[in-house]
Short mmCIF file of C-alpha atoms in Angstrom, two decimals:
data_model
loop_
_atom_site.label_atom_id
_atom_site.label_comp_id
_atom_site.label_asym_id
_atom_site.label_seq_id
_atom_site.Cartn_x
_atom_site.Cartn_y
_atom_site.Cartn_z
CA UNK A 6 -9.69 1.75 -26.21
CA UNK A 7 -6.67 3.90 -27.11
CA UNK A 8 -5.85 1.75 -30.14
CA UNK A 9 -9.46 2.00 -31.31
CA UNK A 10 -9.35 5.80 -31.02
CA UNK A 11 -6.16 5.91 -33.06
CA UNK A 12 -7.78 3.88 -35.82
CA UNK A 13 -10.84 6.13 -35.88
CA UNK A 14 -8.75 9.31 -35.69
CA UNK A 15 -5.28 8.62 -37.13
CA UNK A 16 -2.51 11.06 -36.30
CA UNK A 17 -2.05 12.12 -39.93
CA UNK A 18 -5.34 14.02 -39.66
CA UNK A 19 -3.87 16.11 -36.83
CA UNK A 20 -0.77 16.83 -38.93
CA UNK A 21 -2.94 17.67 -41.94
CA UNK A 22 -5.09 20.14 -40.01
CA UNK A 23 -1.98 21.69 -38.46
CA UNK A 24 -0.44 22.08 -41.91
CA UNK A 25 -3.57 23.78 -43.25
CA UNK A 26 -3.69 26.14 -40.27
CA UNK A 27 -0.04 27.13 -40.65
CA UNK A 28 -0.37 27.49 -44.43
CA UNK A 29 -3.30 29.89 -44.12
CA UNK A 30 -1.46 32.02 -41.55
CA UNK A 31 2.13 31.74 -42.76
CA UNK A 32 2.01 34.65 -45.27
CA UNK A 33 1.01 37.09 -42.52
CA UNK A 34 3.89 36.32 -40.15
CA UNK A 35 5.78 39.13 -41.87
CA UNK A 36 3.45 41.51 -40.01
CA UNK A 37 4.65 40.13 -36.67
CA UNK A 38 8.36 40.66 -37.20
CA UNK A 39 10.62 43.63 -37.86
CA UNK A 40 12.81 41.55 -40.17
CA UNK A 41 10.31 41.50 -43.05
CA UNK A 42 7.85 43.93 -44.60
CA UNK A 43 4.27 42.81 -45.25
CA UNK A 44 3.87 40.84 -48.46
CA UNK A 45 7.51 39.94 -48.42
CA UNK A 46 8.61 37.78 -51.33
CA UNK A 47 9.68 35.14 -48.79
CA UNK A 48 6.25 34.75 -47.18
CA UNK A 49 4.03 35.51 -50.17
CA UNK A 50 5.47 33.15 -52.72
CA UNK A 51 6.75 29.69 -53.54
CA UNK A 52 10.24 30.01 -52.01
CA UNK A 53 9.48 28.16 -48.75
CA UNK A 54 7.22 25.50 -50.40
CA UNK A 55 9.90 24.90 -53.03
CA UNK A 56 12.48 24.35 -50.29
CA UNK A 57 10.19 21.70 -48.75
CA UNK A 58 9.56 20.16 -52.15
CA UNK A 59 13.27 19.53 -52.70
CA UNK A 60 13.23 17.19 -49.71
CA UNK A 61 9.92 15.39 -50.34
CA UNK A 62 11.76 12.38 -51.74
CA UNK A 63 13.33 11.92 -48.30
CA UNK A 64 9.96 12.03 -46.51
CA UNK A 65 8.66 8.55 -45.82
CA UNK A 66 6.11 9.21 -43.08
CA UNK A 67 2.58 9.79 -44.32
CA UNK A 68 1.76 12.22 -41.52
CA UNK A 69 4.66 14.54 -42.40
CA UNK A 70 3.91 14.38 -46.13
CA UNK A 71 0.25 15.27 -45.58
CA UNK A 72 1.32 18.06 -43.22
CA UNK A 73 3.34 19.59 -46.06
CA UNK A 74 0.49 18.99 -48.53
CA UNK A 75 -1.92 20.82 -46.26
CA UNK A 76 0.58 23.63 -45.79
CA UNK A 77 1.22 24.32 -49.49
CA UNK A 78 -2.45 23.99 -50.49
CA UNK A 79 -3.52 26.38 -47.74
CA UNK A 80 -0.77 28.79 -48.79
CA UNK A 81 -2.08 28.65 -52.37
CA UNK A 82 -5.59 29.40 -51.09
CA UNK A 83 -4.32 32.38 -49.07
CA UNK A 84 -2.47 33.74 -52.11
CA UNK A 85 -5.55 33.36 -54.31
CA UNK A 86 -7.31 35.87 -52.04
CA UNK A 87 -4.22 38.11 -51.99
CA UNK A 88 -4.61 38.54 -55.76
CA UNK A 89 -7.63 40.76 -55.08
CA UNK A 90 -6.65 43.58 -52.71
CA UNK A 91 -8.59 46.80 -52.46
CA UNK A 92 -5.91 48.46 -54.56
CA UNK A 93 -2.52 47.60 -56.01
CA UNK A 94 -0.30 49.98 -54.10
CA UNK A 95 1.74 50.03 -50.89
CA UNK A 96 1.44 46.86 -48.84
CA UNK A 97 -0.58 45.12 -51.56
CA UNK A 98 2.60 44.83 -53.65
CA UNK A 99 5.27 42.18 -53.23
CA UNK A 100 8.28 43.47 -51.31
CA UNK A 101 11.86 42.37 -51.93
CA UNK A 102 14.39 43.13 -49.16
CA UNK A 103 17.02 45.73 -50.13
CA UNK A 104 15.09 46.45 -53.35
CA UNK A 105 11.63 47.57 -52.27
CA UNK A 106 8.13 47.22 -53.68
CA UNK A 107 7.76 45.52 -57.04
CA UNK A 108 5.51 46.95 -59.80
CA UNK A 109 1.89 45.83 -60.00
CA UNK A 110 2.46 43.49 -62.96
CA UNK A 111 5.42 41.79 -61.26
CA UNK A 112 3.48 41.38 -58.00
CA UNK A 113 0.45 39.86 -59.73
CA UNK A 114 2.62 37.55 -61.83
CA UNK A 115 4.63 36.42 -58.79
CA UNK A 116 1.52 35.58 -56.77
CA UNK A 117 -0.15 33.76 -59.68
CA UNK A 118 2.96 31.69 -60.45
CA UNK A 119 3.37 30.95 -56.73
CA UNK A 120 -0.17 29.57 -56.55
CA UNK A 121 0.59 27.28 -59.50
CA UNK A 122 3.86 26.10 -57.93
CA UNK A 123 2.16 25.38 -54.59
CA UNK A 124 -0.59 23.38 -56.28
CA UNK A 125 2.01 21.49 -58.33
CA UNK A 126 3.96 20.60 -55.18
CA UNK A 127 0.79 19.42 -53.44
CA UNK A 128 -0.28 17.22 -56.37
CA UNK A 129 3.22 15.76 -56.53
CA UNK A 130 2.81 14.60 -52.93
CA UNK A 131 -0.40 12.68 -53.63
CA UNK A 132 -0.10 8.91 -53.27
CA UNK A 133 -3.13 6.92 -54.36
CA UNK A 134 -6.81 7.56 -54.99
CA UNK A 135 -7.66 8.23 -51.34
CA UNK A 136 -5.14 11.06 -51.15
CA UNK A 137 -6.67 12.61 -54.28
CA UNK A 138 -9.85 12.88 -52.23
CA UNK A 139 -7.84 14.32 -49.33
CA UNK A 140 -6.26 16.90 -51.66
CA UNK A 141 -9.68 18.02 -52.95
CA UNK A 142 -10.99 18.17 -49.39
CA UNK A 143 -8.09 20.41 -48.36
CA UNK A 144 -8.64 22.77 -51.29
CA UNK A 145 -12.38 23.10 -50.65
CA UNK A 146 -12.13 23.23 -46.85
CA UNK A 147 -9.27 25.72 -46.74
CA UNK A 148 -10.95 27.97 -49.31
CA UNK A 149 -14.31 28.01 -47.53
CA UNK A 150 -12.66 28.69 -44.15
CA UNK A 151 -10.49 31.50 -45.55
CA UNK A 152 -13.46 33.09 -47.33
CA UNK A 153 -15.16 33.75 -43.98
CA UNK A 154 -12.65 36.52 -43.24
CA UNK A 155 -12.40 37.92 -46.78
CA UNK A 156 -14.51 40.29 -48.88
CA UNK A 157 -14.03 38.41 -52.15
CA UNK A 158 -15.29 34.92 -53.00
CA UNK A 159 -15.91 34.16 -56.68
CA UNK A 160 -12.80 35.91 -58.02
CA UNK A 161 -10.36 33.93 -55.80
CA UNK A 162 -12.38 30.78 -56.48
CA UNK A 163 -11.99 31.32 -60.22
CA UNK A 164 -8.23 31.79 -59.83
CA UNK A 165 -7.97 28.63 -57.74
CA UNK A 166 -9.88 26.61 -60.34
CA UNK A 167 -7.81 28.00 -63.22
CA UNK A 168 -4.48 27.35 -61.49
CA UNK A 169 -5.51 23.80 -60.60
CA UNK A 170 -6.47 23.12 -64.22
CA UNK A 171 -3.19 24.60 -65.47
CA UNK A 172 -1.13 22.50 -63.06
CA UNK A 173 -3.05 19.29 -63.77
CA UNK A 174 -2.62 19.83 -67.51
CA UNK A 175 1.08 20.63 -67.09
CA UNK A 176 1.82 17.64 -64.88
CA UNK A 177 0.04 15.03 -66.96
CA UNK A 178 0.91 16.27 -70.46
CA UNK A 179 3.93 15.13 -72.49
CA UNK A 180 6.80 17.55 -73.07
CA UNK A 181 6.39 17.51 -76.85
CA UNK A 182 2.75 18.53 -76.65
CA UNK A 183 3.62 21.31 -74.16
CA UNK A 184 6.05 22.77 -76.71
CA UNK A 185 3.35 22.51 -79.38
CA UNK A 186 0.87 24.37 -77.15
CA UNK A 187 3.35 27.11 -76.27
CA UNK A 188 4.14 27.62 -79.94
CA UNK A 189 0.41 27.84 -80.68
CA UNK A 190 -0.10 30.36 -77.85
CA UNK A 191 2.74 32.58 -79.10
CA UNK A 192 1.46 32.34 -82.67
CA UNK A 193 -2.07 33.14 -81.56
CA UNK A 194 -0.84 36.10 -79.51
CA UNK A 195 1.01 37.74 -82.39
CA UNK A 196 -1.79 37.02 -84.85
CA UNK A 197 -4.24 38.61 -82.40
CA UNK A 198 -2.05 41.71 -82.16
CA UNK A 199 -1.95 41.86 -85.94
CA UNK A 200 -5.75 41.61 -86.15
CA UNK A 201 -6.20 44.36 -83.54
CA UNK A 202 -3.75 46.62 -85.35
CA UNK A 203 -5.42 46.01 -88.70
CA UNK A 204 -8.92 46.65 -87.30
CA UNK A 205 -7.90 49.83 -85.50
CA UNK A 206 -6.06 51.18 -88.56
CA UNK A 207 -9.01 50.45 -90.84
CA UNK A 208 -11.49 51.96 -88.40
CA UNK A 209 -9.46 55.14 -87.96
CA UNK A 210 -8.92 55.51 -91.71
CA UNK A 211 -12.58 54.96 -92.57
CA UNK A 212 -13.82 57.30 -89.83
CA UNK A 213 -11.42 60.01 -90.95
CA UNK A 214 -12.62 59.66 -94.55
CA UNK A 215 -16.22 59.71 -93.40
CA UNK A 216 -15.56 62.85 -91.38
CA UNK A 217 -13.99 64.60 -94.38
CA UNK A 218 -16.94 63.65 -96.59
CA UNK A 219 -19.42 64.84 -93.95
CA UNK A 220 -17.64 68.17 -93.65
CA UNK A 221 -17.50 68.54 -97.43
CA UNK A 222 -21.21 67.85 -97.95
CA UNK A 223 -22.23 69.43 -94.63
CA UNK A 224 -24.01 66.36 -93.32
CA UNK A 225 -25.67 66.55 -89.93
CA UNK A 226 -24.04 64.97 -86.89
CA UNK A 227 -26.76 62.27 -86.49
CA UNK A 228 -26.08 61.06 -90.04
CA UNK A 229 -22.35 61.08 -89.40
CA UNK A 230 -22.86 59.18 -86.14
CA UNK A 231 -25.05 56.53 -87.80
CA UNK A 232 -22.43 56.03 -90.51
CA UNK A 233 -19.70 55.67 -87.88
CA UNK A 234 -21.80 53.20 -85.93
CA UNK A 235 -22.42 51.14 -89.07
CA UNK A 236 -18.72 51.10 -89.94
CA UNK A 237 -17.89 50.05 -86.38
CA UNK A 238 -20.38 47.16 -86.50
CA UNK A 239 -19.06 45.93 -89.86
CA UNK A 240 -15.45 46.04 -88.64
CA UNK A 241 -16.39 44.48 -85.30
CA UNK A 242 -17.96 41.40 -86.87
CA UNK A 243 -15.14 41.24 -89.40
CA UNK A 244 -12.63 41.22 -86.52
CA UNK A 245 -14.57 38.49 -84.70
CA UNK A 246 -14.54 36.43 -87.89
CA UNK A 247 -10.75 36.83 -88.19
CA UNK A 248 -10.29 35.77 -84.56
CA UNK A 249 -12.43 32.69 -85.11
CA UNK A 250 -10.31 31.75 -88.14
CA UNK A 251 -7.08 32.13 -86.14
CA UNK A 252 -8.24 30.08 -83.16
CA UNK A 253 -9.82 27.47 -85.40
CA UNK A 254 -6.51 27.01 -87.27
CA UNK A 255 -4.65 26.72 -83.93
CA UNK A 256 -7.19 24.19 -82.66
CA UNK A 257 -6.86 22.11 -85.83
CA UNK A 258 -3.07 22.22 -85.51
CA UNK A 259 -3.21 20.94 -81.92
CA UNK A 260 -5.86 18.35 -82.73
CA UNK A 261 -3.67 16.82 -85.42
CA UNK A 262 -0.79 16.41 -82.97
#
């Protein structure tokens, strides 16, 4: 009877559930100790998961591996909700001992990167098709459970989907193509800045000229406003066209790789 129960309910499930539970609650242990401040970089980041990841090659037992998988996935889920506090100040920011609170941009970047690292570690632990299903089950189950005690839902869900897609692409893409993509992203970024600068400069110059003409010929404000609106529409669609050209050229460059 005992052997039958073990087959129906293997011990790795217990370890998996325990890992998920600890992963969801681990970031908040800094509130229960005087050693750390809430949202400490040690509890709200990839430092602890990365430490575990360095020893995954030594882990042979399935139950322990799935425990760690559950832990890092649940931690990623928790952090995806932490990306949407009521405001980015005080305890919403990442805290570094002896340094203090980090700026908003640094805090957001740290949490986002940590989610990606946690997901990457979890995917690296997957062995076989069945464990792919287990991984997906952990992500969905942990997210739904955590959402019960949170105000946000769709925003963290979007972040979780995006980070999973980024990690899956990164893990299963060749190094050469990654370099190609990064080059394309950088090129697209600077071209976009150039387009924005050009559009703003043209808009400001044309509006200033239109204002001078309106003052010279004493045109009414409604006429001036209509002219400004028309100029804005022309430049807007011209800017969209330029963006389409840029992204189309980048897409063609990547497609030919």
